Amino acid sequence: MSEASSRTLVLLRHGRTAWNHALRVQGQLDVELDDVGREQAATSARALAKLDPSVLWSSDLVRARATADAVAEATGLRPTYDERLREFHLGERQGLTHDEYAALDPDGFAQFRSGRYDAAPGAEPAADVRRRMSAVLGELLAALGPGETGVAVSHGAAIRVATGAMLDWPEEQFHSLRGLDNCGWVVLEEHPQAGVLRLGAYNRIG
């Protein structure tokens, strides 16, 4: 395999929502992009269009769909929506502000802020998120031809876990990554000899 025939995955976090701005836990609740988020999506879409992606997949949550729509407009691609690209389900803490979460459960909030997203009562286990994200991103990679780039629009916590999974890191090593900014993206590049993925960029902003 030559460098030119290596495939690339781009994992894009959605644009900002009013809940992001208010530090309110979203999880799998549906929240629209705010005006800042729509501008972020448009700016990132223009930058990603320069990579000439051939495939665009997205979480089916509305904030991801709106971000994918901007990428679709800039690239001419049609998004494929897949629920496996959703954010963690954050159980009983979805809808709380960070201050409310911290007041209700200080220890749990500290774990949440450290990246232990499944510490919340009723939250989706991180191992389950790792499995579903690995499966869908593996399918996206397989759908790419030699030298092609695929974009997956997803969510901050899910992408952190997925980055570690796709690089075959130990299960908890994703904690070494900082959180992604809204419309920050990760680039995973196929190694031309070994065929494994390597980290090309993290939290790139258009």
mmCIF file of N, CA, C and O in Angstrom, residues 68-166:
data_model
loop_
_atom_site.group_PDB
_atom_site.id
_atom_site.type_symbol
_atom_site.label_atom_id
_atom_site.label_comp_id
_atom_site.label_asym_id
_atom_site.label_seq_id
_atom_site.Cartn_x
_atom_site.Cartn_y
_atom_site.Cartn_z
ATOM 1 N N ALA A 68 -23.726 17.900 9.822
ATOM 2 C CA ALA A 68 -23.520 17.111 8.607
ATOM 3 C C ALA A 68 -24.150 17.782 7.391
ATOM 4 O O ALA A 68 -23.614 17.707 6.281
ATOM 5 N N ASP A 69 -25.271 18.456 7.595
ATOM 6 C CA ASP A 69 -25.908 19.175 6.481
ATOM 7 C C ASP A 69 -24.972 20.245 5.922
ATOM 8 O O ASP A 69 -24.919 20.465 4.710
ATOM 9 N N ALA A 70 -24.249 20.926 6.803
ATOM 10 C CA ALA A 70 -23.296 21.943 6.339
ATOM 11 C C ALA A 70 -22.171 21.299 5.538
ATOM 12 O O ALA A 70 -21.753 21.830 4.496
ATOM 13 N N VAL A 71 -21.684 20.147 6.006
ATOM 14 C CA VAL A 71 -20.637 19.432 5.267
ATOM 15 C C VAL A 71 -21.180 18.952 3.924
ATOM 16 O O VAL A 71 -20.504 19.044 2.889
ATOM 17 N N ALA A 72 -22.410 18.483 3.929
ATOM 18 C CA ALA A 72 -23.025 18.029 2.686
ATOM 19 C C ALA A 72 -23.131 19.165 1.671
ATOM 20 O O ALA A 72 -22.849 18.987 0.476
ATOM 21 N N GLU A 73 -23.517 20.337 2.151
ATOM 22 C CA GLU A 73 -23.653 21.482 1.251
ATOM 23 C C GLU A 73 -22.306 21.875 0.656
ATOM 24 O O GLU A 73 -22.224 22.249 -0.524
ATOM 25 N N ALA A 74 -21.239 21.778 1.453
ATOM 26 C CA ALA A 74 -19.913 22.180 0.981
ATOM 27 C C ALA A 74 -19.267 21.142 0.078
ATOM 28 O O ALA A 74 -18.396 21.487 -0.741
ATOM 29 N N THR A 75 -19.672 19.880 0.208
ATOM 30 C CA THR A 75 -18.999 18.799 -0.518
ATOM 31 C C THR A 75 -19.843 18.155 -1.615
ATOM 32 O O THR A 75 -19.305 17.445 -2.468
ATOM 33 N N GLY A 76 -21.163 18.352 -1.557
ATOM 34 C CA GLY A 76 -22.051 17.675 -2.493
ATOM 35 C C GLY A 76 -22.367 16.246 -2.111
ATOM 36 O O GLY A 76 -23.038 15.531 -2.864
ATOM 37 N N LEU A 77 -21.923 15.815 -0.920
ATOM 38 C CA LEU A 77 -22.190 14.456 -0.466
ATOM 39 C C LEU A 77 -23.556 14.372 0.200
ATOM 40 O O LEU A 77 -24.075 15.356 0.718
ATOM 41 N N ARG A 78 -24.110 13.172 0.223
ATOM 42 C CA ARG A 78 -25.371 12.934 0.919
ATOM 43 C C ARG A 78 -25.074 12.187 2.218
ATOM 44 O O ARG A 78 -24.478 11.103 2.188
ATOM 45 N N PRO A 79 -25.486 12.724 3.369
ATOM 46 C CA PRO A 79 -25.172 12.051 4.634
ATOM 47 C C PRO A 79 -25.931 10.731 4.796
ATOM 48 O O PRO A 79 -27.088 10.604 4.387
ATOM 49 N N THR A 80 -25.267 9.787 5.420
ATOM 50 C CA THR A 80 -25.889 8.561 5.905
ATOM 51 C C THR A 80 -25.960 8.667 7.421
ATOM 52 O O THR A 80 -24.937 8.915 8.075
ATOM 53 N N TYR A 81 -27.155 8.523 7.995
ATOM 54 C CA TYR A 81 -27.342 8.697 9.437
ATOM 55 C C TYR A 81 -27.328 7.337 10.130
ATOM 56 O O TYR A 81 -27.971 6.396 9.670
ATOM 57 N N ASP A 82 -26.599 7.268 11.233
ATOM 58 C CA ASP A 82 -26.449 5.998 11.948
ATOM 59 C C ASP A 82 -26.482 6.285 13.449
ATOM 60 O O ASP A 82 -25.667 7.069 13.956
ATOM 61 N N GLU A 83 -27.402 5.639 14.158
ATOM 62 C CA GLU A 83 -27.555 5.898 15.600
ATOM 63 C C GLU A 83 -26.339 5.436 16.402
ATOM 64 O O GLU A 83 -26.145 5.860 17.545
ATOM 65 N N ARG A 84 -25.504 4.578 15.818
ATOM 66 C CA ARG A 84 -24.306 4.122 16.534
ATOM 67 C C ARG A 84 -23.289 5.252 16.715
ATOM 68 O O ARG A 84 -22.382 5.134 17.545
ATOM 69 N N LEU A 85 -23.435 6.340 15.975
ATOM 70 C CA LEU A 85 -22.552 7.495 16.111
ATOM 71 C C LEU A 85 -23.057 8.493 17.158
ATOM 72 O O LEU A 85 -22.486 9.568 17.317
ATOM 73 N N ARG A 86 -24.103 8.140 17.884
ATOM 74 C CA ARG A 86 -24.641 9.035 18.915
ATOM 75 C C ARG A 86 -23.659 9.222 20.075
ATOM 76 O O ARG A 86 -22.739 8.436 20.289
ATOM 77 N N GLU A 87 -23.940 10.263 20.851
ATOM 78 C CA GLU A 87 -23.218 10.509 22.095
ATOM 79 C C GLU A 87 -23.561 9.415 23.114
ATOM 80 O O GLU A 87 -24.527 8.665 22.960
ATOM 81 N N PHE A 88 -22.743 9.318 24.162
ATOM 82 C CA PHE A 88 -23.104 8.511 25.329
ATOM 83 C C PHE A 88 -24.521 8.857 25.760
ATOM 84 O O PHE A 88 -24.918 10.034 25.762
ATOM 85 N N HIS A 89 -25.277 7.858 26.182
ATOM 86 C CA HIS A 89 -26.473 8.140 26.962
ATOM 87 C C HIS A 89 -26.010 8.348 28.392
ATOM 88 O O HIS A 89 -25.359 7.480 28.982
ATOM 89 N N LEU A 90 -26.317 9.498 28.962
ATOM 90 C CA LEU A 90 -25.782 9.870 30.270
ATOM 91 C C LEU A 90 -26.796 9.704 31.396
ATOM 92 O O LEU A 90 -26.713 10.361 32.434
ATOM 93 N N GLY A 91 -27.737 8.808 31.166
ATOM 94 C CA GLY A 91 -28.606 8.357 32.228
ATOM 95 C C GLY A 91 -29.392 9.470 32.909
ATOM 96 O O GLY A 91 -29.924 10.366 32.262
ATOM 97 N N GLU A 92 -29.431 9.407 34.222
ATOM 98 C CA GLU A 92 -30.252 10.334 35.010
ATOM 99 C C GLU A 92 -29.696 11.752 35.055
ATOM 100 O O GLU A 92 -30.374 12.661 35.551
ATOM 101 N N ARG A 93 -28.494 11.959 34.546
ATOM 102 C CA ARG A 93 -27.882 13.296 34.612
ATOM 103 C C ARG A 93 -28.137 14.121 33.344
ATOM 104 O O ARG A 93 -27.775 15.294 33.293
ATOM 105 N N GLN A 94 -28.751 13.533 32.328
ATOM 106 C CA GLN A 94 -29.072 14.285 31.123
ATOM 107 C C GLN A 94 -30.039 15.418 31.461
ATOM 108 O O GLN A 94 -31.027 15.223 32.172
ATOM 109 N N GLY A 95 -29.754 16.600 30.958
ATOM 110 C CA GLY A 95 -30.600 17.762 31.186
ATOM 111 C C GLY A 95 -30.164 18.647 32.335
ATOM 112 O O GLY A 95 -30.627 19.785 32.448
ATOM 113 N N LEU A 96 -29.263 18.158 33.203
ATOM 114 C CA LEU A 96 -28.777 18.968 34.324
ATOM 115 C C LEU A 96 -27.681 19.920 33.868
ATOM 116 O O LEU A 96 -26.862 19.585 33.011
ATOM 117 N N THR A 97 -27.624 21.101 34.452
ATOM 118 C CA THR A 97 -26.442 21.931 34.268
ATOM 119 C C THR A 97 -25.298 21.332 35.086
ATOM 120 O O THR A 97 -25.516 20.525 36.001
ATOM 121 N N HIS A 98 -24.077 21.758 34.770
ATOM 122 C CA HIS A 98 -22.937 21.274 35.541
ATOM 123 C C HIS A 98 -23.070 21.656 37.013
ATOM 124 O O HIS A 98 -22.739 20.858 37.903
ATOM 125 N N ASP A 99 -23.563 22.853 37.295
ATOM 126 C CA ASP A 99 -23.738 23.264 38.689
ATOM 127 C C ASP A 99 -24.762 22.386 39.398
ATOM 128 O O ASP A 99 -24.570 22.003 40.562
ATOM 129 N N GLU A 100 -25.857 22.064 38.712
ATOM 130 C CA GLU A 100 -26.874 21.197 39.303
ATOM 131 C C GLU A 100 -26.325 19.795 39.546
ATOM 132 O O GLU A 100 -26.581 19.177 40.594
ATOM 133 N N TYR A 101 -25.567 19.279 38.579
ATOM 134 C CA TYR A 101 -24.955 17.953 38.704
ATOM 135 C C TYR A 101 -24.003 17.943 39.896
ATOM 136 O O TYR A 101 -24.042 17.026 40.747
ATOM 137 N N ALA A 102 -23.146 18.963 40.002
ATOM 138 C CA ALA A 102 -22.165 19.016 41.080
ATOM 139 C C ALA A 102 -22.838 19.111 42.446
ATOM 140 O O ALA A 102 -22.363 18.517 43.427
ATOM 141 N N ALA A 103 -23.945 19.861 42.522
ATOM 142 C CA ALA A 103 -24.650 19.995 43.801
ATOM 143 C C ALA A 103 -25.339 18.691 44.193
ATOM 144 O O ALA A 103 -25.384 18.325 45.377
ATOM 145 N N LEU A 104 -25.872 17.978 43.211
ATOM 146 C CA LEU A 104 -26.592 16.739 43.464
ATOM 147 C C LEU A 104 -25.659 15.595 43.822
ATOM 148 O O LEU A 104 -25.948 14.772 44.703
ATOM 149 N N ASP A 105 -24.519 15.537 43.130
ATOM 150 C CA ASP A 105 -23.627 14.373 43.252
ATOM 151 C C ASP A 105 -22.188 14.833 43.015
ATOM 152 O O ASP A 105 -21.656 14.663 41.915
ATOM 153 N N PRO A 106 -21.549 15.434 44.017
ATOM 154 C CA PRO A 106 -20.202 15.986 43.810
ATOM 155 C C PRO A 106 -19.178 14.951 43.333
ATOM 156 O O PRO A 106 -18.396 15.236 42.416
ATOM 157 N N ASP A 107 -19.200 13.759 43.915
ATOM 158 C CA ASP A 107 -18.233 12.741 43.509
ATOM 159 C C ASP A 107 -18.506 12.279 42.073
ATOM 160 O O ASP A 107 -17.580 12.114 41.275
ATOM 161 N N GLY A 108 -19.776 12.068 41.755
ATOM 162 C CA GLY A 108 -20.129 11.648 40.405
ATOM 163 C C GLY A 108 -19.782 12.702 39.373
ATOM 164 O O GLY A 108 -19.319 12.388 38.268
ATOM 165 N N PHE A 109 -19.996 13.973 39.728
ATOM 166 C CA PHE A 109 -19.664 15.044 38.803
ATOM 167 C C PHE A 109 -18.162 15.104 38.565
ATOM 168 O O PHE A 109 -17.704 15.319 37.432
ATOM 169 N N ALA A 110 -17.382 14.909 39.601
ATOM 170 C CA ALA A 110 -15.927 14.914 39.442
ATOM 171 C C ALA A 110 -15.488 13.793 38.505
ATOM 172 O O ALA A 110 -14.594 13.981 37.664
ATOM 173 N N GLN A 111 -16.130 12.635 38.625
ATOM 174 C CA GLN A 111 -15.811 11.534 37.712
ATOM 175 C C GLN A 111 -16.221 11.881 36.284
ATOM 176 O O GLN A 111 -15.477 11.616 35.331
ATOM 177 N N PHE A 112 -17.392 12.466 36.132
ATOM 178 C CA PHE A 112 -17.869 12.883 34.809
ATOM 179 C C PHE A 112 -16.885 13.848 34.170
ATOM 180 O O PHE A 112 -16.512 13.708 32.998
ATOM 181 N N ARG A 113 -16.422 14.837 34.923
ATOM 182 C CA ARG A 113 -15.503 15.834 34.387
ATOM 183 C C ARG A 113 -14.143 15.236 34.060
ATOM 184 O O ARG A 113 -13.407 15.763 33.227
ATOM 185 N N SER A 114 -13.797 14.133 34.703
ATOM 186 C CA SER A 114 -12.522 13.469 34.415
ATOM 187 C C SER A 114 -12.616 12.537 33.209
ATOM 188 O O SER A 114 -11.607 11.962 32.789
ATOM 189 N N GLY A 115 -13.828 12.403 32.645
ATOM 190 C CA GLY A 115 -14.007 11.528 31.484
ATOM 191 C C GLY A 115 -14.622 10.191 31.815
ATOM 192 O O GLY A 115 -14.748 9.338 30.940
ATOM 193 N N ARG A 116 -15.042 9.986 33.065
ATOM 194 C CA ARG A 116 -15.745 8.748 33.442
ATOM 195 C C ARG A 116 -17.235 8.951 33.168
ATOM 196 O O ARG A 116 -18.047 9.117 34.067
ATOM 197 N N TYR A 117 -17.584 8.966 31.890
ATOM 198 C CA TYR A 117 -18.935 9.346 31.488
ATOM 199 C C TYR A 117 -19.988 8.360 31.960
ATOM 200 O O TYR A 117 -21.156 8.721 32.132
ATOM 201 N N ASP A 118 -19.599 7.121 32.181
ATOM 202 C CA ASP A 118 -20.588 6.117 32.578
ATOM 203 C C ASP A 118 -20.760 6.032 34.092
ATOM 204 O O ASP A 118 -21.400 5.109 34.601
ATOM 205 N N ALA A 119 -20.229 7.017 34.823
ATOM 206 C CA ALA A 119 -20.405 7.024 36.277
ATOM 207 C C ALA A 119 -21.811 7.442 36.680
ATOM 208 O O ALA A 119 -22.260 7.139 37.787
ATOM 209 N N ALA A 120 -22.522 8.126 35.803
ATOM 210 C CA ALA A 120 -23.871 8.591 36.131
ATOM 211 C C ALA A 120 -24.837 7.415 36.239
ATOM 212 O O ALA A 120 -24.734 6.444 35.463
ATOM 213 N N PRO A 121 -25.798 7.457 37.154
ATOM 214 C CA PRO A 121 -26.784 6.383 37.255
ATOM 215 C C PRO A 121 -27.537 6.198 35.926
ATOM 216 O O PRO A 121 -28.041 7.160 35.351
ATOM 217 N N GLY A 122 -27.568 4.965 35.451
ATOM 218 C CA GLY A 122 -28.280 4.659 34.216
ATOM 219 C C GLY A 122 -27.528 5.003 32.954
ATOM 220 O O GLY A 122 -28.077 4.877 31.844
ATOM 221 N N ALA A 123 -26.259 5.429 33.064
ATOM 222 C CA ALA A 123 -25.486 5.822 31.882
ATOM 223 C C ALA A 123 -25.070 4.594 31.074
ATOM 224 O O ALA A 123 -24.924 3.486 31.592
ATOM 225 N N GLU A 124 -24.858 4.837 29.798
ATOM 226 C CA GLU A 124 -24.373 3.794 28.887
ATOM 227 C C GLU A 124 -22.924 3.459 29.235
ATOM 228 O O GLU A 124 -22.087 4.360 29.359
ATOM 229 N N PRO A 125 -22.583 2.183 29.379
ATOM 230 C CA PRO A 125 -21.203 1.819 29.705
ATOM 231 C C PRO A 125 -20.228 2.237 28.604
ATOM 232 O O PRO A 125 -20.530 2.126 27.409
ATOM 233 N N ALA A 126 -19.065 2.718 29.002
ATOM 234 C CA ALA A 126 -18.063 3.144 28.030
ATOM 235 C C ALA A 126 -17.668 2.001 27.100
ATOM 236 O O ALA A 126 -17.394 2.221 25.914
ATOM 237 N N ALA A 127 -17.642 0.774 27.614
ATOM 238 C CA ALA A 127 -17.290 -0.372 26.765
ATOM 239 C C ALA A 127 -18.304 -0.557 25.642
ATOM 240 O O ALA A 127 -17.940 -0.950 24.525
ATOM 241 N N ASP A 128 -19.575 -0.270 25.924
ATOM 242 C CA ASP A 128 -20.601 -0.381 24.881
ATOM 243 C C ASP A 128 -20.417 0.702 23.819
ATOM 244 O O ASP A 128 -20.594 0.453 22.621
ATOM 245 N N VAL A 129 -20.081 1.924 24.262
ATOM 246 C CA VAL A 129 -19.829 3.008 23.304
ATOM 247 C C VAL A 129 -18.622 2.659 22.443
ATOM 248 O O VAL A 129 -18.636 2.857 21.223
ATOM 249 N N ARG A 130 -17.598 2.129 23.068
ATOM 250 C CA ARG A 130 -16.392 1.721 22.322
ATOM 251 C C ARG A 130 -16.740 0.700 21.250
ATOM 252 O O ARG A 130 -16.297 0.814 20.099
ATOM 253 N N ARG A 131 -17.557 -0.290 21.610
ATOM 254 C CA ARG A 131 -17.928 -1.335 20.638
ATOM 255 C C ARG A 131 -18.748 -0.774 19.484
ATOM 256 O O ARG A 131 -18.483 -1.082 18.312
ATOM 257 N N ARG A 132 -19.759 0.054 19.788
ATOM 258 C CA ARG A 132 -20.618 0.536 18.698
ATOM 259 C C ARG A 132 -19.892 1.526 17.800
ATOM 260 O O ARG A 132 -20.060 1.509 16.574
ATOM 261 N N MET A 133 -19.055 2.382 18.402
ATOM 262 C CA MET A 133 -18.295 3.327 17.591
ATOM 263 C C MET A 133 -17.250 2.603 16.744
ATOM 264 O O MET A 133 -17.050 2.938 15.560
ATOM 265 N N SER A 134 -16.586 1.620 17.308
ATOM 266 C CA SER A 134 -15.612 0.841 16.536
ATOM 267 C C SER A 134 -16.276 0.142 15.361
ATOM 268 O O SER A 134 -15.731 0.102 14.246
ATOM 269 N N ALA A 135 -17.463 -0.401 15.603
ATOM 270 C CA ALA A 135 -18.164 -1.130 14.539
ATOM 271 C C ALA A 135 -18.547 -0.209 13.389
ATOM 272 O O ALA A 135 -18.282 -0.503 12.212
ATOM 273 N N VAL A 136 -19.150 0.931 13.704
ATOM 274 C CA VAL A 136 -19.618 1.818 12.636
ATOM 275 C C VAL A 136 -18.441 2.460 11.908
ATOM 276 O O VAL A 136 -18.463 2.591 10.668
ATOM 277 N N LEU A 137 -17.395 2.833 12.631
ATOM 278 C CA LEU A 137 -16.250 3.447 11.968
ATOM 279 C C LEU A 137 -15.463 2.420 11.157
ATOM 280 O O LEU A 137 -14.890 2.757 10.107
ATOM 281 N N GLY A 138 -15.458 1.176 11.611
ATOM 282 C CA GLY A 138 -14.857 0.120 10.805
ATOM 283 C C GLY A 138 -15.601 -0.077 9.488
ATOM 284 O O GLY A 138 -14.985 -0.271 8.425
ATOM 285 N N GLU A 139 -16.932 0.021 9.537
ATOM 286 C CA GLU A 139 -17.726 -0.077 8.312
ATOM 287 C C GLU A 139 -17.487 1.109 7.394
ATOM 288 O O GLU A 139 -17.411 0.955 6.160
ATOM 289 N N LEU A 140 -17.357 2.307 7.989
ATOM 290 C CA LEU A 140 -17.074 3.490 7.180
ATOM 291 C C LEU A 140 -15.718 3.356 6.498
ATOM 292 O O LEU A 140 -15.579 3.646 5.298
ATOM 293 N N LEU A 141 -14.717 2.905 7.235
ATOM 294 C CA LEU A 141 -13.396 2.721 6.641
ATOM 295 C C LEU A 141 -13.448 1.711 5.498
ATOM 296 O O LEU A 141 -12.854 1.927 4.430
ATOM 297 N N ALA A 142 -14.197 0.633 5.703
ATOM 298 C CA ALA A 142 -14.306 -0.400 4.664
ATOM 299 C C ALA A 142 -15.023 0.106 3.425
ATOM 300 O O ALA A 142 -14.825 -0.420 2.319
ATOM 301 N N ALA A 143 -15.867 1.125 3.586
ATOM 302 C CA ALA A 143 -16.604 1.677 2.448
ATOM 303 C C ALA A 143 -15.741 2.595 1.581
ATOM 304 O O ALA A 143 -16.168 2.980 0.484
ATOM 305 N N LEU A 144 -14.546 2.929 2.059
ATOM 306 C CA LEU A 144 -13.668 3.838 1.324
ATOM 307 C C LEU A 144 -12.800 3.076 0.339
ATOM 308 O O LEU A 144 -12.292 1.989 0.640
ATOM 309 N N GLY A 145 -12.610 3.659 -0.817
ATOM 310 C CA GLY A 145 -11.667 3.118 -1.775
ATOM 311 C C GLY A 145 -10.252 3.579 -1.460
ATOM 312 O O GLY A 145 -10.029 4.419 -0.574
ATOM 313 N N PRO A 146 -9.263 3.051 -2.168
ATOM 314 C CA PRO A 146 -7.874 3.469 -1.939
ATOM 315 C C PRO A 146 -7.719 4.979 -2.071
ATOM 316 O O PRO A 146 -8.205 5.590 -3.025
ATOM 317 N N GLY A 147 -7.062 5.574 -1.084
ATOM 318 C CA GLY A 147 -6.797 7.004 -1.111
ATOM 319 C C GLY A 147 -7.965 7.891 -0.737
ATOM 320 O O GLY A 147 -7.816 9.127 -0.718
ATOM 321 N N GLU A 148 -9.122 7.315 -0.395
ATOM 322 C CA GLU A 148 -10.305 8.118 -0.116
ATOM 323 C C GLU A 148 -10.383 8.538 1.358
ATOM 324 O O GLU A 148 -9.772 7.921 2.231
ATOM 325 N N THR A 149 -11.179 9.574 1.595
ATOM 326 C CA THR A 149 -11.405 10.117 2.939
ATOM 327 C C THR A 149 -12.883 10.034 3.283
ATOM 328 O O THR A 149 -13.737 10.374 2.455
ATOM 329 N N GLY A 150 -13.188 9.583 4.483
ATOM 330 C CA GLY A 150 -14.554 9.547 4.978
ATOM 331 C C GLY A 150 -14.705 10.434 6.198
ATOM 332 O O GLY A 150 -13.792 10.511 7.029
ATOM 333 N N VAL A 151 -15.840 11.113 6.289
ATOM 334 C CA VAL A 151 -16.134 11.986 7.425
ATOM 335 C C VAL A 151 -17.270 11.387 8.235
ATOM 336 O O VAL A 151 -18.301 10.995 7.674
ATOM 337 N N ALA A 152 -17.087 11.325 9.556
ATOM 338 C CA ALA A 152 -18.143 10.895 10.467
ATOM 339 C C ALA A 152 -18.422 12.035 11.440
ATOM 340 O O ALA A 152 -17.508 12.492 12.142
ATOM 341 N N VAL A 153 -19.654 12.519 11.475
ATOM 342 C CA VAL A 153 -20.045 13.579 12.410
ATOM 343 C C VAL A 153 -20.623 12.920 13.667
ATOM 344 O O VAL A 153 -21.587 12.150 13.580
ATOM 345 N N SER A 154 -20.029 13.223 14.800
ATOM 346 C CA SER A 154 -20.461 12.573 16.037
ATOM 347 C C SER A 154 -20.377 13.573 17.188
ATOM 348 O O SER A 154 -20.646 14.756 16.994
ATOM 349 N N HIS A 155 -19.999 13.114 18.363
ATOM 350 C CA HIS A 155 -20.117 13.880 19.596
ATOM 351 C C HIS A 155 -18.830 13.754 20.403
ATOM 352 O O HIS A 155 -18.089 12.770 20.282
ATOM 353 N N GLY A 156 -18.594 14.740 21.281
ATOM 354 C CA GLY A 156 -17.304 14.851 21.924
ATOM 355 C C GLY A 156 -16.856 13.637 22.715
ATOM 356 O O GLY A 156 -15.745 13.129 22.511
ATOM 357 N N ALA A 157 -17.674 13.154 23.635
ATOM 358 C CA ALA A 157 -17.267 12.023 24.463
ATOM 359 C C ALA A 157 -17.151 10.753 23.629
ATOM 360 O O ALA A 157 -16.200 9.974 23.792
ATOM 361 N N ALA A 158 -18.088 10.548 22.738
ATOM 362 C CA ALA A 158 -18.054 9.349 21.889
ATOM 363 C C ALA A 158 -16.812 9.343 21.006
ATOM 364 O O ALA A 158 -16.189 8.293 20.792
ATOM 365 N N ILE A 159 -16.420 10.506 20.479
ATOM 366 C CA ILE A 159 -15.236 10.568 19.627
ATOM 367 C C ILE A 159 -13.971 10.308 20.431
ATOM 368 O O ILE A 159 -13.037 9.649 19.944
ATOM 369 N N ARG A 160 -13.905 10.809 21.660
ATOM 370 C CA ARG A 160 -12.725 10.520 22.497
ATOM 371 C C ARG A 160 -12.557 9.014 22.670
ATOM 372 O O ARG A 160 -11.457 8.481 22.496
ATOM 373 N N VAL A 161 -13.626 8.333 23.011
ATOM 374 C CA VAL A 161 -13.564 6.884 23.192
ATOM 375 C C VAL A 161 -13.212 6.196 21.876
ATOM 376 O O VAL A 161 -12.380 5.282 21.829
ATOM 377 N N ALA A 162 -13.836 6.643 20.790
ATOM 378 C CA ALA A 162 -13.609 6.028 19.488
ATOM 379 C C ALA A 162 -12.177 6.205 19.005
ATOM 380 O O ALA A 162 -11.612 5.311 18.370
ATOM 381 N N THR A 163 -11.586 7.360 19.297
ATOM 382 C CA THR A 163 -10.209 7.592 18.874
ATOM 383 C C THR A 163 -9.283 6.547 19.481
ATOM 384 O O THR A 163 -8.467 5.929 18.785
ATOM 385 N N GLY A 164 -9.420 6.332 20.788
ATOM 386 C CA GLY A 164 -8.618 5.298 21.425
ATOM 387 C C GLY A 164 -8.902 3.921 20.875
ATOM 388 O O GLY A 164 -7.981 3.118 20.643
ATOM 389 N N ALA A 165 -10.166 3.630 20.621
ATOM 390 C CA ALA A 165 -10.538 2.306 20.112
ATOM 391 C C ALA A 165 -9.961 2.056 18.726
ATOM 392 O O ALA A 165 -9.416 0.980 18.447
ATOM 393 N N MET A 166 -10.061 3.049 17.837
ATOM 394 C CA MET A 166 -9.589 2.865 16.464
ATOM 395 C C MET A 166 -8.066 2.796 16.388
ATOM 396 O O MET A 166 -7.509 2.230 15.441
#
